[in-house]
Short mmCIF file of C-alpha atoms in Angstrom, two decimals:
data_model
loop_
_atom_site.label_atom_id
_atom_site.label_comp_id
_atom_site.label_asym_id
_atom_site.label_seq_id
_atom_site.Cartn_x
_atom_site.Cartn_y
_atom_site.Cartn_z
CA MET A 1 -95.71 -70.16 -76.78
CA ASN A 2 -93.75 -73.18 -75.58
CA LYS A 3 -95.50 -76.43 -76.59
CA PHE A 4 -95.24 -77.83 -73.09
CA ILE A 5 -96.92 -74.71 -71.65
CA LYS A 6 -99.74 -75.13 -74.18
CA VAL A 7 -100.28 -78.67 -72.98
CA ILE A 8 -100.45 -77.46 -69.39
CA LEU A 9 -103.06 -74.82 -70.30
CA VAL A 10 -105.21 -77.33 -72.18
CA LEU A 11 -105.09 -80.04 -69.54
CA THR A 12 -105.23 -77.92 -66.39
CA VAL A 13 -109.00 -77.63 -66.11
CA SER A 14 -109.73 -81.35 -66.40
CA LEU A 15 -106.86 -82.36 -64.15
CA LEU A 16 -107.78 -79.97 -61.36
CA ILE A 17 -111.53 -80.37 -61.42
CA ALA A 18 -111.05 -84.11 -61.13
CA SER A 19 -109.66 -83.60 -57.64
CA SER A 20 -110.91 -81.19 -54.98
CA PRO A 21 -108.93 -81.74 -51.80
CA VAL A 22 -109.68 -79.63 -48.74
CA PHE A 23 -106.71 -78.47 -46.68
CA ALA A 24 -106.18 -76.13 -43.76
CA GLY A 25 -103.69 -73.31 -43.92
CA LYS A 26 -102.87 -69.89 -45.25
CA LEU A 27 -102.63 -68.53 -48.80
CA VAL A 28 -100.97 -65.35 -50.01
CA ILE A 29 -102.19 -64.02 -53.38
CA LYS A 30 -100.73 -60.93 -55.10
CA GLY A 31 -100.81 -59.21 -58.48
CA SER A 32 -103.15 -57.96 -61.18
CA THR A 33 -105.90 -55.50 -60.26
CA THR A 34 -107.91 -56.88 -63.19
CA VAL A 35 -107.92 -60.34 -61.61
CA LEU A 36 -108.43 -58.87 -58.12
CA PRO A 37 -112.29 -58.81 -58.18
CA ILE A 38 -112.32 -62.47 -59.25
CA ALA A 39 -109.82 -63.42 -56.55
CA GLN A 40 -111.79 -61.50 -53.91
CA LYS A 41 -115.05 -63.27 -54.67
CA ALA A 42 -113.34 -66.64 -54.89
CA ALA A 43 -111.41 -66.07 -51.65
CA GLU A 44 -114.58 -65.14 -49.74
CA ALA A 45 -116.43 -68.20 -51.03
CA TYR A 46 -113.47 -70.52 -50.46
CA MET A 47 -112.95 -69.35 -46.88
CA ALA A 48 -116.69 -69.73 -46.20
CA GLU A 49 -116.43 -73.38 -47.28
CA ASN A 50 -113.09 -73.86 -45.47
CA PRO A 51 -113.23 -71.84 -42.21
CA ASN A 52 -109.70 -72.87 -41.18
CA VAL A 53 -108.19 -71.27 -44.27
CA LYS A 54 -106.95 -67.66 -44.22
CA ILE A 55 -106.31 -65.90 -47.53
CA SER A 56 -104.26 -62.71 -47.81
CA LEU A 57 -105.02 -60.83 -51.03
CA SER A 58 -103.47 -57.71 -52.59
CA GLY A 59 -103.10 -55.99 -55.98
CA GLY A 60 -100.03 -54.22 -57.30
CA GLY A 61 -100.06 -55.26 -60.97
CA SER A 62 -99.31 -58.40 -62.99
CA GLY A 63 -95.56 -57.84 -62.94
CA ASN A 64 -95.58 -57.71 -59.16
CA GLY A 65 -97.71 -60.85 -58.98
CA ILE A 66 -95.27 -62.84 -61.10
CA LYS A 67 -92.32 -61.36 -59.19
CA ALA A 68 -93.92 -62.49 -55.93
CA ILE A 69 -94.01 -66.08 -57.22
CA ILE A 70 -90.37 -65.89 -58.23
CA ASP A 71 -89.16 -64.44 -54.92
CA GLY A 72 -91.43 -66.66 -52.83
CA THR A 73 -93.53 -63.92 -51.19
CA ALA A 74 -96.81 -65.28 -52.62
CA ASP A 75 -98.39 -68.67 -53.22
CA ILE A 76 -100.35 -67.41 -56.23
CA GLY A 77 -99.49 -64.58 -58.61
CA ASN A 78 -102.41 -63.00 -60.46
CA ALA A 79 -101.68 -61.73 -63.98
CA SER A 80 -103.78 -60.23 -66.75
CA ARG A 81 -101.15 -61.26 -69.31
CA PHE A 82 -98.93 -64.26 -69.96
CA ILE A 83 -95.50 -64.45 -68.37
CA LYS A 84 -92.66 -62.74 -70.29
CA GLN A 85 -89.57 -64.63 -71.40
CA LYS A 86 -87.33 -62.45 -69.23
CA GLU A 87 -89.48 -63.39 -66.22
CA VAL A 88 -89.17 -67.07 -67.10
CA ASN A 89 -85.40 -66.64 -67.32
CA LEU A 90 -85.26 -64.91 -63.93
CA ALA A 91 -87.44 -67.61 -62.39
CA ASN A 92 -85.24 -70.38 -63.78
CA THR A 93 -82.15 -68.62 -62.46
CA ASN A 94 -83.78 -68.71 -59.03
CA GLY A 95 -84.73 -72.38 -59.39
CA VAL A 96 -88.44 -71.58 -59.87
CA TYR A 97 -90.76 -73.04 -62.51
CA PRO A 98 -93.88 -70.81 -62.80
CA VAL A 99 -96.97 -72.80 -63.81
CA PRO A 100 -99.78 -70.87 -65.57
CA PHE A 101 -103.49 -71.46 -65.03
CA ARG A 102 -105.86 -69.54 -67.30
CA ILE A 103 -108.86 -68.79 -65.10
CA ALA A 104 -110.92 -66.38 -67.24
CA LEU A 105 -111.10 -64.25 -70.39
CA ASP A 106 -111.37 -60.48 -70.57
CA ALA A 107 -111.81 -57.51 -72.89
CA ILE A 108 -109.91 -54.25 -72.48
CA VAL A 109 -112.33 -51.41 -73.15
CA PRO A 110 -111.48 -47.76 -73.92
CA VAL A 111 -113.44 -45.44 -71.62
CA VAL A 112 -114.18 -41.71 -71.64
CA ASN A 113 -115.97 -39.24 -69.40
CA ASN A 114 -119.77 -39.44 -69.47
CA LYS A 115 -119.92 -35.92 -70.94
CA ASN A 116 -117.92 -37.01 -74.00
CA ASP A 117 -120.00 -37.51 -77.16
CA VAL A 118 -117.48 -39.76 -78.95
CA ALA A 119 -118.82 -43.32 -78.98
CA ASP A 120 -116.63 -45.26 -81.42
CA LEU A 121 -112.91 -45.26 -82.24
CA THR A 122 -110.75 -47.29 -84.60
CA MET A 123 -107.60 -49.09 -83.52
CA ALA A 124 -105.59 -46.57 -85.55
CA GLN A 125 -107.27 -43.65 -83.79
CA LEU A 126 -106.61 -45.17 -80.36
CA LYS A 127 -102.97 -45.62 -81.26
CA ASP A 128 -102.65 -42.04 -82.49
CA ILE A 129 -104.30 -40.71 -79.32
CA TYR A 130 -101.83 -42.59 -77.14
CA LEU A 131 -98.91 -41.55 -79.37
CA GLY A 132 -99.98 -37.91 -78.94
CA LYS A 133 -100.72 -37.42 -82.64
CA ILE A 134 -104.42 -36.74 -82.03
CA LYS A 135 -104.71 -34.08 -79.33
CA ASP A 136 -108.26 -32.70 -79.53
CA TRP A 137 -111.64 -34.44 -79.51
CA LYS A 138 -112.78 -32.32 -82.48
CA GLU A 139 -110.34 -34.33 -84.65
CA LEU A 140 -112.52 -37.36 -83.88
CA GLY A 141 -115.86 -35.68 -84.52
CA GLY A 142 -116.44 -34.80 -80.89
CA THR A 143 -116.93 -31.53 -79.02
CA PRO A 144 -113.71 -29.48 -79.13
CA GLY A 145 -111.48 -30.00 -76.12
CA LYS A 146 -108.03 -31.24 -75.19
CA ILE A 147 -107.63 -35.01 -74.91
CA VAL A 148 -106.24 -36.06 -71.53
CA VAL A 149 -104.45 -39.38 -72.03
CA ILE A 150 -104.58 -41.73 -69.03
CA SER A 151 -102.65 -45.01 -69.01
CA ARG A 152 -101.46 -47.75 -66.67
CA ASP A 153 -97.95 -48.19 -65.27
CA SER A 154 -95.45 -50.57 -66.83
CA SER A 155 -95.99 -53.32 -64.22
CA SER A 156 -99.62 -53.64 -65.33
CA GLY A 157 -100.67 -56.60 -67.45
CA THR A 158 -103.46 -54.45 -68.90
CA PHE A 159 -100.82 -51.97 -70.05
CA GLY A 160 -98.78 -54.81 -71.55
CA VAL A 161 -101.70 -56.07 -73.64
CA TRP A 162 -102.65 -52.51 -74.67
CA LYS A 163 -99.05 -51.85 -75.72
CA ASN A 164 -98.95 -55.02 -77.84
CA LEU A 165 -102.39 -54.91 -79.44
CA VAL A 166 -103.08 -51.18 -79.73
CA MET A 167 -99.68 -49.48 -79.68
CA LYS A 168 -97.92 -52.25 -81.64
CA LYS A 169 -95.12 -51.91 -79.07
CA GLU A 170 -94.64 -48.16 -79.68
CA ARG A 171 -94.31 -45.91 -76.63
CA VAL A 172 -97.26 -44.15 -75.03
CA ILE A 173 -96.87 -40.36 -75.04
CA PRO A 174 -94.57 -39.35 -72.13
CA GLY A 175 -97.10 -36.78 -70.93
CA ALA A 176 -99.78 -39.39 -70.26
CA LEU A 177 -101.15 -39.52 -66.72
CA THR A 178 -100.14 -42.88 -65.28
CA VAL A 179 -102.25 -44.61 -62.61
CA PRO A 180 -101.57 -47.91 -60.80
CA SER A 181 -104.94 -49.67 -61.09
CA ASN A 182 -108.15 -50.16 -63.04
CA GLY A 183 -109.99 -48.42 -60.24
CA GLY A 184 -107.63 -45.47 -60.58
CA ILE A 185 -108.44 -45.24 -64.30
CA VAL A 186 -112.17 -45.20 -63.53
CA GLN A 187 -111.80 -42.45 -60.96
CA ALA A 188 -109.53 -40.30 -63.14
CA VAL A 189 -111.73 -40.59 -66.25
CA ALA A 190 -114.94 -40.01 -64.27
CA THR A 191 -113.62 -36.73 -62.85
CA THR A 192 -111.83 -35.40 -65.98
CA PRO A 193 -114.12 -34.29 -68.85
CA GLY A 194 -111.47 -34.65 -71.61
CA ALA A 195 -109.99 -37.93 -70.40
CA ILE A 196 -109.59 -41.29 -72.10
CA GLY A 197 -108.40 -44.49 -70.43
CA TYR A 198 -108.84 -48.25 -70.70
CA VAL A 199 -110.05 -50.87 -68.21
CA GLY A 200 -110.87 -54.55 -67.93
CA LEU A 201 -114.49 -55.52 -68.59
CA GLY A 202 -115.26 -56.02 -64.91
CA TYR A 203 -114.54 -52.36 -64.12
CA LEU A 204 -117.13 -50.81 -66.45
CA ASN A 205 -119.77 -48.88 -64.55
CA SER A 206 -122.14 -45.90 -64.81
CA LYS A 207 -119.43 -43.41 -63.78
CA ILE A 208 -117.68 -43.75 -67.15
CA LYS A 209 -118.63 -44.32 -70.78
CA ALA A 210 -117.42 -47.36 -72.72
CA VAL A 211 -116.28 -46.68 -76.29
CA LYS A 212 -116.75 -49.14 -79.14
CA VAL A 213 -113.67 -50.24 -81.08
CA GLU A 214 -114.07 -50.57 -84.87
CA GLY A 215 -117.83 -50.40 -84.28
CA ILE A 216 -117.77 -53.39 -81.90
CA GLU A 217 -118.72 -53.27 -78.22
CA GLY A 218 -116.42 -54.82 -75.66
CA THR A 219 -118.76 -57.52 -74.35
CA GLU A 220 -118.60 -61.15 -73.28
CA GLU A 221 -120.29 -62.29 -76.49
CA ASN A 222 -118.00 -60.29 -78.77
CA THR A 223 -114.91 -61.49 -76.90
CA LEU A 224 -115.95 -65.15 -77.14
CA ASN A 225 -116.80 -64.92 -80.85
CA GLY A 226 -113.48 -63.21 -81.57
CA SER A 227 -114.92 -60.03 -83.08
CA TYR A 228 -113.72 -57.64 -80.36
CA PRO A 229 -110.09 -56.76 -81.13
CA ILE A 230 -108.67 -56.06 -77.65
CA SER A 231 -109.08 -59.27 -75.62
CA ARG A 232 -106.87 -61.51 -73.47
CA GLY A 233 -106.70 -64.36 -70.99
CA LEU A 234 -106.48 -63.86 -67.22
CA PHE A 235 -104.06 -66.05 -65.29
CA MET A 236 -103.02 -67.31 -61.90
CA PHE A 237 -99.39 -68.50 -61.62
CA THR A 238 -98.00 -70.86 -59.02
CA LYS A 239 -94.44 -71.68 -57.98
CA GLY A 240 -94.17 -75.13 -59.52
CA TRP A 241 -97.12 -77.51 -59.70
CA PRO A 242 -99.50 -76.50 -56.88
CA LYS A 243 -99.89 -78.57 -53.74
CA GLY A 244 -101.98 -78.43 -50.59
CA GLU A 245 -104.02 -75.26 -50.09
CA THR A 246 -102.76 -73.74 -53.34
CA MET A 247 -104.08 -76.74 -55.29
CA GLY A 248 -107.37 -76.50 -53.42
CA PHE A 249 -107.88 -72.85 -54.34
CA ILE A 250 -106.88 -73.24 -58.00
CA SER A 251 -109.22 -76.25 -58.26
CA PHE A 252 -112.01 -74.12 -56.78
CA ILE A 253 -111.47 -71.27 -59.28
CA LEU A 254 -111.66 -73.77 -62.15
CA SER A 255 -114.77 -75.50 -60.83
CA LYS A 256 -118.31 -74.70 -61.96
CA LYS A 257 -118.90 -72.58 -58.86
CA GLY A 258 -115.60 -70.77 -59.31
CA GLN A 259 -116.42 -69.94 -62.93
CA GLU A 260 -119.80 -68.60 -61.83
CA LEU A 261 -117.90 -66.23 -59.52
CA VAL A 262 -115.74 -65.16 -62.48
CA LYS A 263 -118.92 -64.06 -64.25
CA GLU A 264 -120.22 -62.30 -61.12
CA ALA A 265 -116.97 -60.36 -60.95
CA GLY A 266 -117.59 -59.02 -64.48
CA SER A 267 -115.06 -61.13 -66.37
CA ILE A 268 -115.69 -63.94 -68.85
CA PRO A 269 -115.75 -67.56 -67.61
CA LEU A 270 -113.96 -70.32 -69.49
CA PHE A 271 -117.08 -72.50 -69.57
#
């Protein structure tokens, strides 16, 4: 990571919390469905405190959030991964300097149908499932049945992290069912007995079963202590250093109250 970007990430919290200006206006926020629950809670609370502010919020994936910053169709781009070099290059070509703000931490958790008796998988097993090398649950000590592989689309930051950490940049099996959101993964896995997918921590619920990785649960504690192997930062990107309403909202997210909302949304606060 560029040294200057590291400095920005380290100093952002203290710089923004030190000032909390209140402005009137409109904000457009687009991007990651993993960050979406955080953004929704923060937007509701921010508009309650600032009645003259209107916030437009939508998902679409991390890639689309960063693209929206580059093409000027959003004030804030949500992303569940860091910006790629090719995106930086495109932004610079367009005269845009994307500024990253890490607003939370997260774990990506493998999930299966509630009827599935498999409770723990290794990183190697997950990779082989998504490569198509392991095709039946009986190969993993479970009840015999075809494994239905469910993944995210290429614009997803969750997919990007999964590809890097689990797949080691190898391709997911072409026959995998691709869905556009964390919510889509939950629905597909909940209604398909042989399915396996992966979601951000905030999307775990009683409709699906979380699977341990290397014997370790995907939890806040295990993410913070570094023992859970599939974890990441969650980001909001702005077009240049934020001003006005954009600065106000980013400051709010990084405040004590904003970080409490991060926890309420099911993700992991920075402090």
